[in-house]
Short mmCIF file of C-alpha atoms in Angstrom, two decimals:
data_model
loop_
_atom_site.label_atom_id
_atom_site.label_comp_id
_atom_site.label_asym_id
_atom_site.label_seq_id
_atom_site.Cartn_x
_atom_site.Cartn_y
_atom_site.Cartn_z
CA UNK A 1 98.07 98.75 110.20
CA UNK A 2 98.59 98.18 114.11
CA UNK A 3 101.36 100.51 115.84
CA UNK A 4 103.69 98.52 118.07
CA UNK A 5 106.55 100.85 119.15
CA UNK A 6 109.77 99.90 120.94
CA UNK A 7 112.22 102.24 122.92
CA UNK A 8 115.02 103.04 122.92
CA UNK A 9 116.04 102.78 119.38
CA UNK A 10 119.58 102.31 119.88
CA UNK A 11 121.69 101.39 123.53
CA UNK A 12 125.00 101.51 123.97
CA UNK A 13 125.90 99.93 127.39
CA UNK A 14 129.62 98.46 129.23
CA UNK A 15 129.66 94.87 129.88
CA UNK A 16 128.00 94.12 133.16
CA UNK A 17 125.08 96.64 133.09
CA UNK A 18 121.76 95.68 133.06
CA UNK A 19 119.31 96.96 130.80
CA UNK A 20 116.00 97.10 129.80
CA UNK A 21 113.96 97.77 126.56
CA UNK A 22 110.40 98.62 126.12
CA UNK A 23 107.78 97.38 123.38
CA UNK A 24 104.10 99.13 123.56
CA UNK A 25 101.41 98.18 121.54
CA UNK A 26 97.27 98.28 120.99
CA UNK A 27 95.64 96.26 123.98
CA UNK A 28 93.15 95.10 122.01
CA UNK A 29 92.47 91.83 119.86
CA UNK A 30 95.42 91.01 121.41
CA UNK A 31 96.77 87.13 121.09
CA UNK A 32 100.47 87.08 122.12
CA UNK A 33 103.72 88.96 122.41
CA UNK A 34 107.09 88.01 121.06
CA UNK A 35 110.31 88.93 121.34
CA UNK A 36 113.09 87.96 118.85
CA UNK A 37 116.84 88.57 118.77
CA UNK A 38 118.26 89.39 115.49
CA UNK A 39 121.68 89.08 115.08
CA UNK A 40 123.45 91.13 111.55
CA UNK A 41 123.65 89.11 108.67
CA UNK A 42 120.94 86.39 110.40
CA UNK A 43 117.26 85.93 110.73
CA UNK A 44 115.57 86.75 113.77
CA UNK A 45 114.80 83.96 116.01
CA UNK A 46 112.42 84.04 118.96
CA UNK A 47 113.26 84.87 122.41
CA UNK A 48 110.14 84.67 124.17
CA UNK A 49 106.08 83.85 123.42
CA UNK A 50 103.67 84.98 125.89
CA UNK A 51 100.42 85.34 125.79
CA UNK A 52 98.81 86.20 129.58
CA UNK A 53 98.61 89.14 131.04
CA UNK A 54 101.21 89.48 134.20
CA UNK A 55 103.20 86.39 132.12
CA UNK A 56 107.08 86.67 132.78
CA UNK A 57 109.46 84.30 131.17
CA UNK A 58 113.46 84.02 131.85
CA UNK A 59 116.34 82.47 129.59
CA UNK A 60 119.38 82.66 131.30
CA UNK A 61 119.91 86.24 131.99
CA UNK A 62 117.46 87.15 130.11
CA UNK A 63 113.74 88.10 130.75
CA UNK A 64 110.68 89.59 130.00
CA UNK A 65 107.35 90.91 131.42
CA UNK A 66 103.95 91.10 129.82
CA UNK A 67 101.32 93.76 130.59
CA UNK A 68 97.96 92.92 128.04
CA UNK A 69 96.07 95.66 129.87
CA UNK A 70 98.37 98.70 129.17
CA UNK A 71 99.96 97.47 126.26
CA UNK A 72 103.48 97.37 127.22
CA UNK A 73 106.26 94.76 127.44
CA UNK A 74 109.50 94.76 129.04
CA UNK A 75 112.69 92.75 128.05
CA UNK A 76 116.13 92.87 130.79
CA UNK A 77 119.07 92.28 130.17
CA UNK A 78 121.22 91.61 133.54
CA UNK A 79 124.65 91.88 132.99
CA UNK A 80 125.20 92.58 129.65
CA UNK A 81 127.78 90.37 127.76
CA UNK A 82 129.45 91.89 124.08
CA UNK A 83 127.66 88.35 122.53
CA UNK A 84 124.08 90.01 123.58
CA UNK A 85 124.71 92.90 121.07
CA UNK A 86 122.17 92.41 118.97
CA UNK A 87 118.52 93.88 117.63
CA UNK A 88 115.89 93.19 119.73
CA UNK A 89 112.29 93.09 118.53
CA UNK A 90 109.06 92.65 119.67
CA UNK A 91 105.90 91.69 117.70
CA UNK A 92 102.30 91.69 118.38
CA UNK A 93 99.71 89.00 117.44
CA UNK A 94 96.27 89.84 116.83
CA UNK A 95 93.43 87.19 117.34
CA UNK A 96 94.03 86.90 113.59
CA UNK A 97 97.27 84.93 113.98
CA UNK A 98 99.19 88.30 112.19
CA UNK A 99 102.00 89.60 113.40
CA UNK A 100 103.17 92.96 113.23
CA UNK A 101 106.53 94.26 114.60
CA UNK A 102 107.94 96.98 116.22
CA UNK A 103 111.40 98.92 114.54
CA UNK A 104 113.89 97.23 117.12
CA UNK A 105 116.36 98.43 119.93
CA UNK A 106 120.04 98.15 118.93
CA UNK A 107 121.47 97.22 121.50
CA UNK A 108 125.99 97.30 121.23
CA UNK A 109 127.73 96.36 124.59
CA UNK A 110 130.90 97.40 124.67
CA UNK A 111 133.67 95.49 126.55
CA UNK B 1 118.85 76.81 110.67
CA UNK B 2 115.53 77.18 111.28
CA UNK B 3 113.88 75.25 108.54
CA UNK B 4 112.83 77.84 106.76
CA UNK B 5 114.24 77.82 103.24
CA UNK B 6 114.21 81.27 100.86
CA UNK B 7 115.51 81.63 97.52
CA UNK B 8 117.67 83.27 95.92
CA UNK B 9 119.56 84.79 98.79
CA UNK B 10 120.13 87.71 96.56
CA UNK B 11 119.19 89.66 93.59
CA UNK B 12 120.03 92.33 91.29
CA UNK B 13 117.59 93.54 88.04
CA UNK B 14 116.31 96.98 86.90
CA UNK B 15 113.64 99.09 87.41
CA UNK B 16 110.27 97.55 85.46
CA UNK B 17 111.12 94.07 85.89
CA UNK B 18 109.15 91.40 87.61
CA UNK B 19 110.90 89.34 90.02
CA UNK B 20 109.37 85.84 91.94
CA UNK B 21 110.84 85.26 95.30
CA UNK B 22 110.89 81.55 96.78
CA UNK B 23 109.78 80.44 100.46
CA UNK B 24 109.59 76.65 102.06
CA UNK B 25 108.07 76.41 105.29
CA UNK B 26 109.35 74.33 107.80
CA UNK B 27 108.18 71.20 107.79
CA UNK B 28 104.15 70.89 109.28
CA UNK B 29 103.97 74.53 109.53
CA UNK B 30 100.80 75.71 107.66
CA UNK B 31 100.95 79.32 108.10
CA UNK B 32 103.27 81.75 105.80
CA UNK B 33 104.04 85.21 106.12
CA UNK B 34 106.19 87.85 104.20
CA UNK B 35 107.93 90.69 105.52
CA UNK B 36 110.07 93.42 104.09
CA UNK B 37 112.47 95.32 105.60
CA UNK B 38 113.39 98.20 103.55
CA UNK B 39 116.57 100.38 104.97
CA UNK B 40 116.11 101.97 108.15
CA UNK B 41 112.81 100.45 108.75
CA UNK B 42 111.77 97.63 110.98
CA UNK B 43 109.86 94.41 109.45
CA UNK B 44 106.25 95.83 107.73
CA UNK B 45 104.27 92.60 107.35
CA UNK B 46 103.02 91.86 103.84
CA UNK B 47 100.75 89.18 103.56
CA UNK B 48 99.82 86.05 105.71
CA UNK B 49 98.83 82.30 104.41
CA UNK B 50 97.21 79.45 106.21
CA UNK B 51 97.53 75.85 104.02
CA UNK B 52 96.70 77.49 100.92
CA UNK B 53 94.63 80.41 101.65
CA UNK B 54 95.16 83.87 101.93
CA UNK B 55 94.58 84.83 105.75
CA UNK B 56 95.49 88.60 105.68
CA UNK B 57 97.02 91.37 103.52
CA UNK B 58 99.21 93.96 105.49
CA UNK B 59 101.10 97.03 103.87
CA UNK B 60 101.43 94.82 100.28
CA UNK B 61 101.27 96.51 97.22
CA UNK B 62 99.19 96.06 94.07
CA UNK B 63 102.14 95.41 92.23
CA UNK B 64 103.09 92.58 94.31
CA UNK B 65 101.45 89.66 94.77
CA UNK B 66 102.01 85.81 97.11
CA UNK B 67 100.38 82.18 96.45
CA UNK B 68 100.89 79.59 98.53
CA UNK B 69 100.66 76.05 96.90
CA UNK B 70 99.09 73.01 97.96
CA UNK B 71 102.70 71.13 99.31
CA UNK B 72 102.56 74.74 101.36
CA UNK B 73 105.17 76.54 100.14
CA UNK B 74 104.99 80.04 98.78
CA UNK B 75 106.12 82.85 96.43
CA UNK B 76 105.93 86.38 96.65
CA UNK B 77 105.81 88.19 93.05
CA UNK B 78 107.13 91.40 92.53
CA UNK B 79 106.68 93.16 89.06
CA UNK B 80 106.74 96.44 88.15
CA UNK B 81 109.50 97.37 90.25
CA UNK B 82 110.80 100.60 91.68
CA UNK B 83 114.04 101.33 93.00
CA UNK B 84 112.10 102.05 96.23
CA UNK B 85 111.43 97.90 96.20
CA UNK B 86 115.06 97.28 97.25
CA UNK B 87 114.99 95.42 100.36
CA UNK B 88 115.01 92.31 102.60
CA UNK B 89 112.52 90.21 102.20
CA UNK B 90 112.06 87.51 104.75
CA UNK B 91 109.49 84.70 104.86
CA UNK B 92 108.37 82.86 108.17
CA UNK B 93 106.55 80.36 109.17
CA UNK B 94 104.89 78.92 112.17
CA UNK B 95 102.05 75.78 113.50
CA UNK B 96 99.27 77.63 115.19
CA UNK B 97 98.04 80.67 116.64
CA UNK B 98 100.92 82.03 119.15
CA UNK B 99 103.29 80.19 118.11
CA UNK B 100 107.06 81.64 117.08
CA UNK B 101 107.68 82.52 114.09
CA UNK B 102 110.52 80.54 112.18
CA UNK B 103 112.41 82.82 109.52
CA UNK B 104 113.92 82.21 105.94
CA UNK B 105 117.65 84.04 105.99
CA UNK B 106 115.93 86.48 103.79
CA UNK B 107 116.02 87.27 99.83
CA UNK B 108 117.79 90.97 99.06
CA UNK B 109 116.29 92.52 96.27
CA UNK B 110 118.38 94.95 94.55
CA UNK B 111 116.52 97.25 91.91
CA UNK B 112 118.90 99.54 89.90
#
């Protein structure tokens, strides 16, 4: 069972920070990285699929980074809005096509 | 929505009891997974399918047990079960290697 870990657990932030999460996890048979915003009472849906190393993707105000080599992604936030409070996860693929996930960051911005 | 249909949404039954939950992939997606999310714990992957076969077994218990069926979609089998088995399971699907995975809103499995 592969060990992808994310920090911080929990975030509490105002409305208009910026913030950033981290997801670490084993650099090898790596495939891809996800990251998926799950929202309470619905089912995650995905944020972002990469798959190269130095890949960085943007939706709006969000983003994220990739690092294959190291083993660590990055998701920002810039500007935090109350409507991005949410759980955040990140999942690894193996060459396998499995996906294991990391625990989340909570993320509550308060208005 | 994303396609992904689970059934039933929710469900109550007692310890010992065998319980089948329901998952139809999105349409053209051959790969199914399972996940449960038991409380205060993240998504622990179960078991994978690819059109039909099994492609990997995560943290799944004997007790439980998945098919997927030639018009692709799936079921998860529970039996046996512990109070400990109370959780969300969710079901996803996706097309190929690296591609997002689409999720079922989930079946809650309540074991009293």
């Amino acid at each position: 069972i592969l060990n992808v870990e994310q920090s911080p657990q929990s975030l509490h932030v105002q409305e208009g920070d910026s913030t950033n999460f981290t997801c670490s996890f084993p650099s090898s048979n790596f495939y891809a990285l996800h990251w998926y915003r799950w929202e309470t009472a619905k089912s995650p849906e995905a944020l972002f699929v990469m798959t190269l190393n130095g890949d960085e993707k943007k939706k709006g105000r969000i983003s994220a980074t990739l690092n294959t080599k190291e083993g660590y992604s990055y998701l920002y936030i810039k500007g935090s809005q109350p409507e991005d409070s949410a759980t955040y996860l990140c999942a690894f693929g193996n060459t396998g096509n499995q996906f294991y996930f990391g625990t989340g960051t909570s993320l509550t911005v308060i208005p | 929505d994303s396609g992904v249909t689970q059934t039933p949404k929710h469900l109550i039954t007692a310890t010992g009891q065998r319980v089948t939950l329901r998952c139809s992939p999105r349409s053209g997606d051959l790969s199914v997974y399972w996940y449960q999310q038991s409380l205060d714990q993240g998504l622990q992957f179960l078991i994978q399918y690819y059109n039909g076969e099994e492609r990997a077994k995560g943290n799944i218990l004997e007790r439980f047990s998945a098919q997927q069926f030639p018009d692709l979609h799936s079921e998860l089998n529970l039996s046996s079960l512990e109070l400990g088995d109370s959780a969300l399971y969710f079901c996803a699907s996706n097309k190929a290697n690296t591609g997002e995975l689409f999720f079922g809103e989930g079946s809650r499995l309540t074991v009293l």
